[in-house]
Backbone as a ProteinNet text record, in pm:
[ID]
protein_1_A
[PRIMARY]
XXXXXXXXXXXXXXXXXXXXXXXXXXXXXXXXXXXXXXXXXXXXXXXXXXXXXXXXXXXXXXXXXXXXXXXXXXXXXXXXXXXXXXXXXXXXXXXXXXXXX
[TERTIARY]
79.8	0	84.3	194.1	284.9	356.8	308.1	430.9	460.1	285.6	279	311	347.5	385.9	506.3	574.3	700.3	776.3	709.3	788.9	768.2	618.9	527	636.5	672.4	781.2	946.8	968.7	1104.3	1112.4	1044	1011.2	1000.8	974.2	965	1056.4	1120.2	1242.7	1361.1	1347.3	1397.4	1541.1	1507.5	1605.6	1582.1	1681	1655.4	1565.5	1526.7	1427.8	1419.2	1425.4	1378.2	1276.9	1190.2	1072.3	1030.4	944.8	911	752.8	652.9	527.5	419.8	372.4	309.9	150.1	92.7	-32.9	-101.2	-199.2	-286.5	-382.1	-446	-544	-651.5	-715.2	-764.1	-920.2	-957.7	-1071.6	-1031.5	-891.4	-865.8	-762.4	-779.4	-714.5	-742.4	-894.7	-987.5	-928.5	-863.9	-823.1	-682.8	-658.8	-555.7	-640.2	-615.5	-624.6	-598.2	-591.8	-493.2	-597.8	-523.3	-597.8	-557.5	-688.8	-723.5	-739.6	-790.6	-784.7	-811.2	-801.5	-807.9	-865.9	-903.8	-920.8	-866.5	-783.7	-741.1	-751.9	-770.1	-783.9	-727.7	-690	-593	-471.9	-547.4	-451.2	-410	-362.7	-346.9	-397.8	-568.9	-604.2	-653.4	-644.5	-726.1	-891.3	-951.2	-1094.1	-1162.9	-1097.3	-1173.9	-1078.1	-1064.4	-972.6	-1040.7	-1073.7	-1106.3	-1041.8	-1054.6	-1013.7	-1048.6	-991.9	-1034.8	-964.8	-1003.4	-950.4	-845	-736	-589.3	-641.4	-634.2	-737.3	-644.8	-549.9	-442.8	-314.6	-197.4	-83.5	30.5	-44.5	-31.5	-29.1	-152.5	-200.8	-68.8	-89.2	-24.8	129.2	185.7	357.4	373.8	259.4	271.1	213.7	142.9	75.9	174.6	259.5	380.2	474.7	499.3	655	568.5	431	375.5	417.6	422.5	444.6	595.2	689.7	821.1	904.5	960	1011.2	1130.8	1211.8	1316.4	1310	1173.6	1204	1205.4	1305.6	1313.4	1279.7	1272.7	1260.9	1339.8	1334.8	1428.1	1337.5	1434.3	1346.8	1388.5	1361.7	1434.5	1452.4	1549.5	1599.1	1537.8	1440.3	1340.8	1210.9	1161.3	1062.7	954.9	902.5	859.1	714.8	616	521.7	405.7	256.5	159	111.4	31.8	-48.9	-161.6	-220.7	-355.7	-477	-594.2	-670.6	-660.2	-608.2	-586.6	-426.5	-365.9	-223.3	-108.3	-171	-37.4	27.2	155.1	215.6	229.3	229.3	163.3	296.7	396.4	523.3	505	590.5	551.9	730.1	831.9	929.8	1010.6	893.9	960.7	1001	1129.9	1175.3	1143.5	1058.3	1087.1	1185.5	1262.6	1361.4	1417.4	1470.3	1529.6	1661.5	1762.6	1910	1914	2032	2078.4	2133.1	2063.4	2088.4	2222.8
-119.2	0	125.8	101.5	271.3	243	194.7	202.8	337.7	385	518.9	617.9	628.1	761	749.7	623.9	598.6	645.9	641.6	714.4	903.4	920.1	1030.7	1134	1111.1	1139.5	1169.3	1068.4	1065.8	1205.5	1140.5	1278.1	1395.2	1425.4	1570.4	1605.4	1508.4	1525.7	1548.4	1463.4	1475.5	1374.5	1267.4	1164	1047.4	908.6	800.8	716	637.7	536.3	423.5	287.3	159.3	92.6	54.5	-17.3	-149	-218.5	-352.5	-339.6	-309.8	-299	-418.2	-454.1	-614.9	-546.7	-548.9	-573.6	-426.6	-403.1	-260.5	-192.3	-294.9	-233.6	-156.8	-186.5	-71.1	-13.7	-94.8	-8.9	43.6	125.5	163.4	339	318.4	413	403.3	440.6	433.6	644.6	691.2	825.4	776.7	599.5	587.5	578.5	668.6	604	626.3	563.3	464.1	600.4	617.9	662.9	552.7	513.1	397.6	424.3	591.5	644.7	796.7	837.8	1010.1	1016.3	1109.4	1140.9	1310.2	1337.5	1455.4	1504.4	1631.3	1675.7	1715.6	1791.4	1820.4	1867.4	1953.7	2066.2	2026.7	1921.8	1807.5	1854.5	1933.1	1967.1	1842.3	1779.3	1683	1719.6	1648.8	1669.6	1574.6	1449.2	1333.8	1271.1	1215.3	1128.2	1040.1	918	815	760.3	767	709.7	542.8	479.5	378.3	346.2	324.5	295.2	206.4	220.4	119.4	17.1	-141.3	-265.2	-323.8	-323.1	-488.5	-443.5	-562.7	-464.6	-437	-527.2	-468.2	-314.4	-226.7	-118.3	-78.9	-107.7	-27.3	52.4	-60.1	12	76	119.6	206.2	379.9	332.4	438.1	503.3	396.6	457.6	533.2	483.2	503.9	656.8	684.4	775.9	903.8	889.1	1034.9	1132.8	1010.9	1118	1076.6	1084.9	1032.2	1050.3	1028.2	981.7	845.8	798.8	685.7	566.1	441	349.4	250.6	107.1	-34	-133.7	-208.6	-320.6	-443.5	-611.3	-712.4	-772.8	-823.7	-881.9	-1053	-1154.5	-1227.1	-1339.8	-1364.7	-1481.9	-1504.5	-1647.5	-1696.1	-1737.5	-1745.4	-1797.5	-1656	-1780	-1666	-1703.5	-1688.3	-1748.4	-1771	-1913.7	-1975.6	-1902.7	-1840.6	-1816	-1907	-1910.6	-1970.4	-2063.9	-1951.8	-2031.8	-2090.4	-2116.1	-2168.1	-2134.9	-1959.6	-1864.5	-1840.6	-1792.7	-1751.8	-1588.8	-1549.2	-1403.2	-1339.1	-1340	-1273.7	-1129.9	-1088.8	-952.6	-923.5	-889.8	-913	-769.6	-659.4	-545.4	-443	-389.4	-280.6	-167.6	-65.4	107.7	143	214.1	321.8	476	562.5	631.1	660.3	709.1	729.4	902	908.8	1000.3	1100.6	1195.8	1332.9	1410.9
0	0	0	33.1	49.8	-95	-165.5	-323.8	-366.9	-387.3	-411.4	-361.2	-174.1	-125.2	-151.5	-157.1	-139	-265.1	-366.3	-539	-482.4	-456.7	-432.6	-388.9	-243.2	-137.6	-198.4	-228.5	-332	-443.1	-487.4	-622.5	-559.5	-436.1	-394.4	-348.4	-302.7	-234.1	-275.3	-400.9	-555.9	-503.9	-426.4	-408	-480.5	-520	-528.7	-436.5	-554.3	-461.1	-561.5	-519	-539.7	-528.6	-612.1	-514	-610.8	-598.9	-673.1	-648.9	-711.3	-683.3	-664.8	-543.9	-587.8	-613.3	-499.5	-496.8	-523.8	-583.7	-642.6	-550.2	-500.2	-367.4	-452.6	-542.7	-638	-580.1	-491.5	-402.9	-291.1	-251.1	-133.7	-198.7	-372.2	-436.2	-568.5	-565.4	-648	-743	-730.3	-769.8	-869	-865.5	-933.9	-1107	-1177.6	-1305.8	-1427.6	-1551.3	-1638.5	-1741	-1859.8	-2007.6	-2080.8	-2095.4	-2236.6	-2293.7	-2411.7	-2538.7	-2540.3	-2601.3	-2620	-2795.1	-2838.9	-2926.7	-2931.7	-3069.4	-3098.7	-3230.2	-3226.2	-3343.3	-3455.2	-3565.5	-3638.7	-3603	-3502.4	-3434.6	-3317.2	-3317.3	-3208.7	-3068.9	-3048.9	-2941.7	-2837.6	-2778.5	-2699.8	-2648.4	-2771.5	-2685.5	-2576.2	-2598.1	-2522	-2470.4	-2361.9	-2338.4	-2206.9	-2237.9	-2164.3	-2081	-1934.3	-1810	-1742.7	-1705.8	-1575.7	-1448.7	-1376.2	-1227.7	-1284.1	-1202.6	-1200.8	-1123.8	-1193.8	-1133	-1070.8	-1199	-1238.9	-1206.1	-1220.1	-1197	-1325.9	-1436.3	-1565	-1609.9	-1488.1	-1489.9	-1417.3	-1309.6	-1181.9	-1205.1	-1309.8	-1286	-1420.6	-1536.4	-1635.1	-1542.2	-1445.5	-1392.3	-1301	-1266.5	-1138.4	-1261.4	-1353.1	-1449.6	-1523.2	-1511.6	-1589.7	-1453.1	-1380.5	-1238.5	-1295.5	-1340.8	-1415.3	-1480	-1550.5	-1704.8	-1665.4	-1552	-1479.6	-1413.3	-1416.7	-1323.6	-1458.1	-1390.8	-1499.4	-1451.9	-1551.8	-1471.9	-1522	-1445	-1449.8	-1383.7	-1479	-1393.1	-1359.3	-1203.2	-1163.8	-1185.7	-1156.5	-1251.3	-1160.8	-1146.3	-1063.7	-1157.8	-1156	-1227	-1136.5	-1015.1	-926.7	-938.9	-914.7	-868.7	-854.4	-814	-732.4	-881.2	-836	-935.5	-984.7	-1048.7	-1128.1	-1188.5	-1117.7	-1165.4	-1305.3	-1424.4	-1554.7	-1580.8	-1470.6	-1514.4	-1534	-1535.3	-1559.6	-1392	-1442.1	-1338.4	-1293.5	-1171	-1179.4	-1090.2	-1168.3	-1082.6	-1116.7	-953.7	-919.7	-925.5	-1012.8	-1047.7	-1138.9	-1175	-1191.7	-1115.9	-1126.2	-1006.5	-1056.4	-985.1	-1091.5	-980.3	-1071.1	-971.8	-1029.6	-945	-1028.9	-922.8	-1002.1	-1004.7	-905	-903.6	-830.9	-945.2	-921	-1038.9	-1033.9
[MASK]
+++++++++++++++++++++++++++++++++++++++++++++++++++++++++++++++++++++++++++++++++++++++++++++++++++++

């Protein structure tokens, strides 16, 4: 649950930070959310742009890496991860971080 203050905090502070994001909590930070399409115009104005709550964690670490175009990721080098109903494996295995300026 602190993934987010924990980048949030950093960034203001304007220090490094490491983190590995597992779980989304997405009814406890229902203000997290993702653009699934926009529409623009010639004049490349944005008139529409379609929102949804951050569910998954597919969502979660495009939404963390979207806060500042300093932070990067990396994965870490483990295959292990909780079973999924359909067979897949659901590793929680990317790091965002950012560097020291």
């Amino acid at each position: 649950q602190a993934t987010e203050p924990c980048i949030d905090l950093a960034l203001l502070l304007q220090i490094p930070f490491c983190v590995v994001p597992c779980c989304v909590f997405p009814s406890e930070f229902p203000h997290r959310k993702t653009k699934i399409s926009s529409v623009t115009t010639a004049g490349g104005i944005a008139v529409e742009e379609q929102q949804r709550v951050v569910r998954k964690y597919e969502e979660f670490v495009p939404y963390l890496l979207a806060k500042d175009s300093r932070i990067r990721t990396s994965k870490l080098a483990f295959h292990e991860g909780h079973e999924r109903g359909n067979g897949e494996k659901n590793t929680r295995n990317i790091v965002l971080y950012m560097l020291p300026t």
